[in-house]
Coordinates of N, CA, C and O in Angstrom, one line a residue:
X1 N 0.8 -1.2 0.0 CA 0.0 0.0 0.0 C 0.9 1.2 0.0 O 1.6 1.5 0.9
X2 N 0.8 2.0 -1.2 CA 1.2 3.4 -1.0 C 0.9 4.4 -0.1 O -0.1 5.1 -0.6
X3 N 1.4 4.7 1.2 CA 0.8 5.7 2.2 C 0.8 6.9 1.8 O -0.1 7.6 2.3
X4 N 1.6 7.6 0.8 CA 1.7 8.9 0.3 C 0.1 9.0 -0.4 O -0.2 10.2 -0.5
X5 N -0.5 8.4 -0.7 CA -1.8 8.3 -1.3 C -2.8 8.6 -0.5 O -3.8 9.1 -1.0
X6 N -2.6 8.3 1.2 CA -3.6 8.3 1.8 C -3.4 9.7 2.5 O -4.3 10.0 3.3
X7 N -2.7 10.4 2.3 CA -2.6 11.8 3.2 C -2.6 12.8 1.7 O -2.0 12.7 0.6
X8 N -3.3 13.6 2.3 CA -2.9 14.9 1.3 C -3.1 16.2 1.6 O -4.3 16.5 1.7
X9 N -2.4 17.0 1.8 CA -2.0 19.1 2.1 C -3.2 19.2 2.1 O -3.4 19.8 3.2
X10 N -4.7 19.0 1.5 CA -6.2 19.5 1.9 C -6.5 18.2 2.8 O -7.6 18.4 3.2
X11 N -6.2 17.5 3.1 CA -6.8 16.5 4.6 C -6.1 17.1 5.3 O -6.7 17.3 6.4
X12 N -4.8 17.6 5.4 CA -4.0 17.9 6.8 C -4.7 19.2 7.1 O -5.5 19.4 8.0
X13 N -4.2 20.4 5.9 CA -5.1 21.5 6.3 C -6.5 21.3 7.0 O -6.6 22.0 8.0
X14 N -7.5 20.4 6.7 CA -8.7 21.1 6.8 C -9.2 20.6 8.8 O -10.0 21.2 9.6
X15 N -8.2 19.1 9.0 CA -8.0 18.6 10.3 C -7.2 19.5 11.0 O -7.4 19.8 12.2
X16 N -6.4 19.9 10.2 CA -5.5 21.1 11.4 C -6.2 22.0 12.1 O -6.2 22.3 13.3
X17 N -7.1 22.7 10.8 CA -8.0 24.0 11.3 C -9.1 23.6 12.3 O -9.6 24.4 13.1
X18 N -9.6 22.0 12.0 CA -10.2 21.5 12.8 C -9.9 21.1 14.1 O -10.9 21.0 14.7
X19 N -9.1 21.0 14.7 CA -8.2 20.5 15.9 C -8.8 21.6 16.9 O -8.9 21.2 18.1
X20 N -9.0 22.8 16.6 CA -8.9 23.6 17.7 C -10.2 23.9 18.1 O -10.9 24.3 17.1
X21 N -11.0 24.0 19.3 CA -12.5 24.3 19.8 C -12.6 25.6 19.3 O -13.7 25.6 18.7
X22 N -12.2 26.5 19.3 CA -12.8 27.8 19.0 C -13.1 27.6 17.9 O -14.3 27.8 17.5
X23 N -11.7 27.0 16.9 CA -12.6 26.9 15.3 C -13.5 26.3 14.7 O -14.0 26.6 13.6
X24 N -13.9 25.0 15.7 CA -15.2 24.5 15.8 C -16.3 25.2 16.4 O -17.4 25.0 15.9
X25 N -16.2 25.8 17.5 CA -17.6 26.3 17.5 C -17.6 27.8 16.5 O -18.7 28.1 16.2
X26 N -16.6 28.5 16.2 CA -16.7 29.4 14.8 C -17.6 28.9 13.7 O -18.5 29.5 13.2
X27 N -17.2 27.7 13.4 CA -18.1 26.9 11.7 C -19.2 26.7 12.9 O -20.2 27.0 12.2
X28 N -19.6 26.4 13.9 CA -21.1 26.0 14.3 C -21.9 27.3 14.6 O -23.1 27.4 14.7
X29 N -20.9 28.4 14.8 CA -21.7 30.1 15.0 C -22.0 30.0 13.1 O -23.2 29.6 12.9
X30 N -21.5 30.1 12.2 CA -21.6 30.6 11.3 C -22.5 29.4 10.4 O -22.8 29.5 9.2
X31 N -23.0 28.5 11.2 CA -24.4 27.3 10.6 C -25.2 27.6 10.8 O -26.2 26.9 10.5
X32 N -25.4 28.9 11.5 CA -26.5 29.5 12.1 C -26.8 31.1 11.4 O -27.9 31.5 11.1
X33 N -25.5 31.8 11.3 CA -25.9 33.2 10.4 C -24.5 33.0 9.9 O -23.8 32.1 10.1
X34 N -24.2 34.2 9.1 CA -23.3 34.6 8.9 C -22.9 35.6 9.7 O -23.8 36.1 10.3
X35 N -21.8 36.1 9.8 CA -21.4 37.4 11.2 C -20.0 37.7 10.8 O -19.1 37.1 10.3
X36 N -20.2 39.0 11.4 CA -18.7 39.6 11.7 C -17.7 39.0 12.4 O -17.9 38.2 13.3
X37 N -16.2 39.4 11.9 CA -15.3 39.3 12.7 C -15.6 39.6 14.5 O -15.7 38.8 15.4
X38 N -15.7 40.9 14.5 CA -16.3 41.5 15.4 C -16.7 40.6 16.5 O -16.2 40.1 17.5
X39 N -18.2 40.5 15.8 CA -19.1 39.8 16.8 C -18.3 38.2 17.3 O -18.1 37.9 18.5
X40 N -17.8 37.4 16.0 CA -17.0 36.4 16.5 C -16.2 37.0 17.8 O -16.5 36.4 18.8
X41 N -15.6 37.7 17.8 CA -14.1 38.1 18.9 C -15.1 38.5 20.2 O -14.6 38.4 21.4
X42 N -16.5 39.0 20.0 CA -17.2 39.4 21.5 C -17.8 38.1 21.8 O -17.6 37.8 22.9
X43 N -18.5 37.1 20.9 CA -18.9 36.0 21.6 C -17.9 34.6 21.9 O -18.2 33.6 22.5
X44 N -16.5 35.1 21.2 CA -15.5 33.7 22.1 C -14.7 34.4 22.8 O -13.7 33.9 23.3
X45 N -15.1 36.1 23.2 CA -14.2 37.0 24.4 C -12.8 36.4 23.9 O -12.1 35.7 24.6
X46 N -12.4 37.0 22.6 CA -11.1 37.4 22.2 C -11.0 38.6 21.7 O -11.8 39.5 21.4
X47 N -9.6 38.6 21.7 CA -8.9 40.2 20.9 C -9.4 40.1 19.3 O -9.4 39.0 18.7
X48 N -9.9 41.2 18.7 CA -9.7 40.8 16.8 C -8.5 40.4 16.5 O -8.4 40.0 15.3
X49 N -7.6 40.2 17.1 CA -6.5 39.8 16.2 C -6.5 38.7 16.4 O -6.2 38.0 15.4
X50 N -7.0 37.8 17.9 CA -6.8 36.5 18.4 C -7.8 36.0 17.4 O -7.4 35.2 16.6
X51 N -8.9 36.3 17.2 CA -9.8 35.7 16.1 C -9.8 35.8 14.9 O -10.3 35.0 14.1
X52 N -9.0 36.9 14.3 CA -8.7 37.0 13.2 C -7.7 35.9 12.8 O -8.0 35.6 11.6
X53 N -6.8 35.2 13.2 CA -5.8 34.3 13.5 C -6.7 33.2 12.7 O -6.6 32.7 11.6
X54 N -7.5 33.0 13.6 CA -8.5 31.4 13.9 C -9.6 31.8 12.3 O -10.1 30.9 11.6
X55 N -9.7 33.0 11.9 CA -10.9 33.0 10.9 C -9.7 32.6 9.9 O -10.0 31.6 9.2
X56 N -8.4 33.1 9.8 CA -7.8 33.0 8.3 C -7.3 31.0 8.5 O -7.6 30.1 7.8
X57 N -6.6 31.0 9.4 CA -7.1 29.5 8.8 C -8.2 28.5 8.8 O -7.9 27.4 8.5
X58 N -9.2 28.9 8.9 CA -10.6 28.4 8.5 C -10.1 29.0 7.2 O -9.2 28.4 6.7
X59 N -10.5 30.0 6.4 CA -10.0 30.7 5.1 C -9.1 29.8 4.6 O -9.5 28.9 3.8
X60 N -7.9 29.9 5.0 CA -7.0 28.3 4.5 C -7.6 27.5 4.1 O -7.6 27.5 2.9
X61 N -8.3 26.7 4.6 CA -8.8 25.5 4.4 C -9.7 25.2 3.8 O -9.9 24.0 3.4
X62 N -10.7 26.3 3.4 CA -11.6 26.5 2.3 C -12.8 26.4 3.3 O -13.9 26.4 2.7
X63 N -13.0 26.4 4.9 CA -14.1 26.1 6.0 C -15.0 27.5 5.7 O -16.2 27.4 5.8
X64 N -14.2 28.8 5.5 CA -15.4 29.9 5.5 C -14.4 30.8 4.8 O -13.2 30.8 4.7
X65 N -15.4 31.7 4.2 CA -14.6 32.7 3.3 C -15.4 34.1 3.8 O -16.5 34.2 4.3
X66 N -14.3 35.1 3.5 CA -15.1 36.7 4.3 C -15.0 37.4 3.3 O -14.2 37.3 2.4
X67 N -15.9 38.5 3.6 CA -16.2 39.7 3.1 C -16.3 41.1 3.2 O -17.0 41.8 4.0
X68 N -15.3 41.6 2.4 CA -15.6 43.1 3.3 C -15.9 44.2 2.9 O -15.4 44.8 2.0
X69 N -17.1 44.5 3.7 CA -18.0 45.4 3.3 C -17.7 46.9 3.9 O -17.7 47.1 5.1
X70 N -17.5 47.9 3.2 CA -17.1 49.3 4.5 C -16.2 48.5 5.5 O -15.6 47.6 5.1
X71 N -16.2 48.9 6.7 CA -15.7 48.6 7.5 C -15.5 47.8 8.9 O -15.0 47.9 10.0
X72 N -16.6 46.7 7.6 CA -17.2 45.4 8.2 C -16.6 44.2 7.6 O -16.9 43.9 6.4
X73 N -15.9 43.3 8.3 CA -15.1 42.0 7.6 C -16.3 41.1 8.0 O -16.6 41.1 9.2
X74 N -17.3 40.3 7.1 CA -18.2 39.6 7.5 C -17.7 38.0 7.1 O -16.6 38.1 6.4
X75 N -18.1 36.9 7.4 CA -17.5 36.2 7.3 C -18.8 34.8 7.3 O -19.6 34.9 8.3
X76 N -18.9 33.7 6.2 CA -19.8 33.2 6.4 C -19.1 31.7 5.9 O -17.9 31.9 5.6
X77 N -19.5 30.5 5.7 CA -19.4 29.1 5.5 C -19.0 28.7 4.2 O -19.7 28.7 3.3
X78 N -17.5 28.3 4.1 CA -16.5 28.1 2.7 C -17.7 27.3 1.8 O -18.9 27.2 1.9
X79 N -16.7 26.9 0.9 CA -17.5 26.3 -0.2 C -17.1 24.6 0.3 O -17.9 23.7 0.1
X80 N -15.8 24.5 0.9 CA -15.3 22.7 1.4 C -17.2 22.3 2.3 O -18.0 22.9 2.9
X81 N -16.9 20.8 1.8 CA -18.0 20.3 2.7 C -17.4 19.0 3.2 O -18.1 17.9 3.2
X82 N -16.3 18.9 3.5 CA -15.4 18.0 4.2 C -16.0 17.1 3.7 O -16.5 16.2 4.5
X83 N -16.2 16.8 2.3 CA -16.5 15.0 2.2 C -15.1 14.5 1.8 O -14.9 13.3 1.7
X84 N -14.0 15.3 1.5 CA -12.7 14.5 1.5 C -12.5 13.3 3.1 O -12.3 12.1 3.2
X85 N -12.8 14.2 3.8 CA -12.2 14.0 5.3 C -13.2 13.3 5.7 O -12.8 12.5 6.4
X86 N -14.5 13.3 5.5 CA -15.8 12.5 5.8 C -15.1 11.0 5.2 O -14.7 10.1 6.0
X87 N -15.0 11.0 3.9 CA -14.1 9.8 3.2 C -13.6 8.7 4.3 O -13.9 7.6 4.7
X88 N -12.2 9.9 4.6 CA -11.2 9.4 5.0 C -11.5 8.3 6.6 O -11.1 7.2 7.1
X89 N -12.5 9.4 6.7 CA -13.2 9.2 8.7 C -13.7 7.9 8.4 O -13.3 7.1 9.2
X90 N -14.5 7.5 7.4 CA -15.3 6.5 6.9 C -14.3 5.5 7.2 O -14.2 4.8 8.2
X91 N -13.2 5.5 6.0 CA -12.4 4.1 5.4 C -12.0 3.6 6.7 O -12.2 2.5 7.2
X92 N -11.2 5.0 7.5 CA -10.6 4.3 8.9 C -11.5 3.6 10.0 O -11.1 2.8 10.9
X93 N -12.8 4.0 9.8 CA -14.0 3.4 10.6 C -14.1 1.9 10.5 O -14.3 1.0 11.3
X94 N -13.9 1.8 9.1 CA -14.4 0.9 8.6 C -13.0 -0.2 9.2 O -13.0 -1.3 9.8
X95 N -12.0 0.4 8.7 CA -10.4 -0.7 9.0 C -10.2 -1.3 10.8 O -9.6 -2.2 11.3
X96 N -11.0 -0.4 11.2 CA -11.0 -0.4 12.9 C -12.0 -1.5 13.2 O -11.7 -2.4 14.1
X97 N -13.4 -1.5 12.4 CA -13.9 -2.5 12.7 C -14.0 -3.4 12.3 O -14.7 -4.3 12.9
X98 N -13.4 -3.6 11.0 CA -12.4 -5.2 10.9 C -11.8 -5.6 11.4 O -11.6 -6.8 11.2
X99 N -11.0 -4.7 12.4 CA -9.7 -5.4 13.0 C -10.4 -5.9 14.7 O -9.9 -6.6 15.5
X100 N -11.7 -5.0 14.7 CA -12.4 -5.1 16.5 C -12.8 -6.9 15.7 O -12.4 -7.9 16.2
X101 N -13.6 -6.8 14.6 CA -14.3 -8.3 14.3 C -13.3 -9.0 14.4 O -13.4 -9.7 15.5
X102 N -11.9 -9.2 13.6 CA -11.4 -10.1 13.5 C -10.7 -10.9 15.1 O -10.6 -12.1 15.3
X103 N -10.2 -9.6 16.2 CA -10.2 -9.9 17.4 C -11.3 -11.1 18.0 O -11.0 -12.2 18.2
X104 N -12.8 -10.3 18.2 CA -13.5 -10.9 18.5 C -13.9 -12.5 18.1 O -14.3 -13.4 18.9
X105 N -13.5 -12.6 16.6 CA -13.4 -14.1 16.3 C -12.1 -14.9 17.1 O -12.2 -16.0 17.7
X106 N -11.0 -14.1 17.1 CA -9.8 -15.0 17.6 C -10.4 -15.1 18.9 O -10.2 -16.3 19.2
X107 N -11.0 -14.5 19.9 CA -11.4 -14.7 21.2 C -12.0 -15.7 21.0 O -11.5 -16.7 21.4
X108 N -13.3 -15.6 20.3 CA -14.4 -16.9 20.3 C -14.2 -18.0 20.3 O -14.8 -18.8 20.9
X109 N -12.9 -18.2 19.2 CA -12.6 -19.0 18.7 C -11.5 -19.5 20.0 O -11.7 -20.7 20.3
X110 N -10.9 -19.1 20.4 CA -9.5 -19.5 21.5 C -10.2 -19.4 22.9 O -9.5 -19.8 23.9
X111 N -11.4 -19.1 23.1 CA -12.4 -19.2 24.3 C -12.5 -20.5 24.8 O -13.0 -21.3 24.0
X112 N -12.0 -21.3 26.4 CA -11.8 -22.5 26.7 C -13.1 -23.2 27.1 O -13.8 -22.5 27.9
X113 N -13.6 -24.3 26.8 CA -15.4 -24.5 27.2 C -15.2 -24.6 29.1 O -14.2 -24.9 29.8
X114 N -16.0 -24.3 29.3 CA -16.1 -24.6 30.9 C -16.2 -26.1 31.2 O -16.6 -26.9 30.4
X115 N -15.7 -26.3 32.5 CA -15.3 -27.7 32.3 C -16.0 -28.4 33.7 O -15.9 -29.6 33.8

């Protein structure tokens, strides 16, 4: 099996940006409206700069893209819809629980009768 196949710069990006709670509840504020920078930085009680940080790599990743209007950076839900990474979450689901069955048989099977 070629491993270079199973990783690639848009799965690492999009888990990276994902790794961190703020930038998860950022994509779950913005499943709900779209919103300012602004308002982001008053409802996770950060500096704009600390959020501004966390919006551009979402941006990176293709998670949300902004807009700026006057002197309003608005910011609403990328165009990515993680089915790369949904994929990925799948296949590995799937390898895990071949490997829990295949255990489970060697148990059953190596299980001593009561005697």
């Amino acid at each position: 099996m070629n491993h270079m196949v199973q990783y690639s710069p848009g799965l690492d990006t999009a888990f990276a940006a994902l790794s961190d709670a703020t930038r998860r509840g950022i994509l779950e504020r913005l499943g709900r409206e779209d919103t300012s920078i602004s308002d982001l930085a008053q409802t996770f009680e950060m500096t704009l700069t600390g959020i501004k940080k966390h919006v551009q790599i979402l941006e990176r990743a293709g998670l949300l893209t902004t807009e700026k209007v006057g002197r309003v950076r608005t910011c609403r839900l990328g165009p990515r819809r993680l089915e790369d990474e949904t994929e990925w979450i799948s296949r590995y689901r799937q390898m895990v629980e071949a490997r829990l069955d295949r255990l489970g048989a060697f148990l059953e099977n190596t299980k001593e009768e009561p005697s």
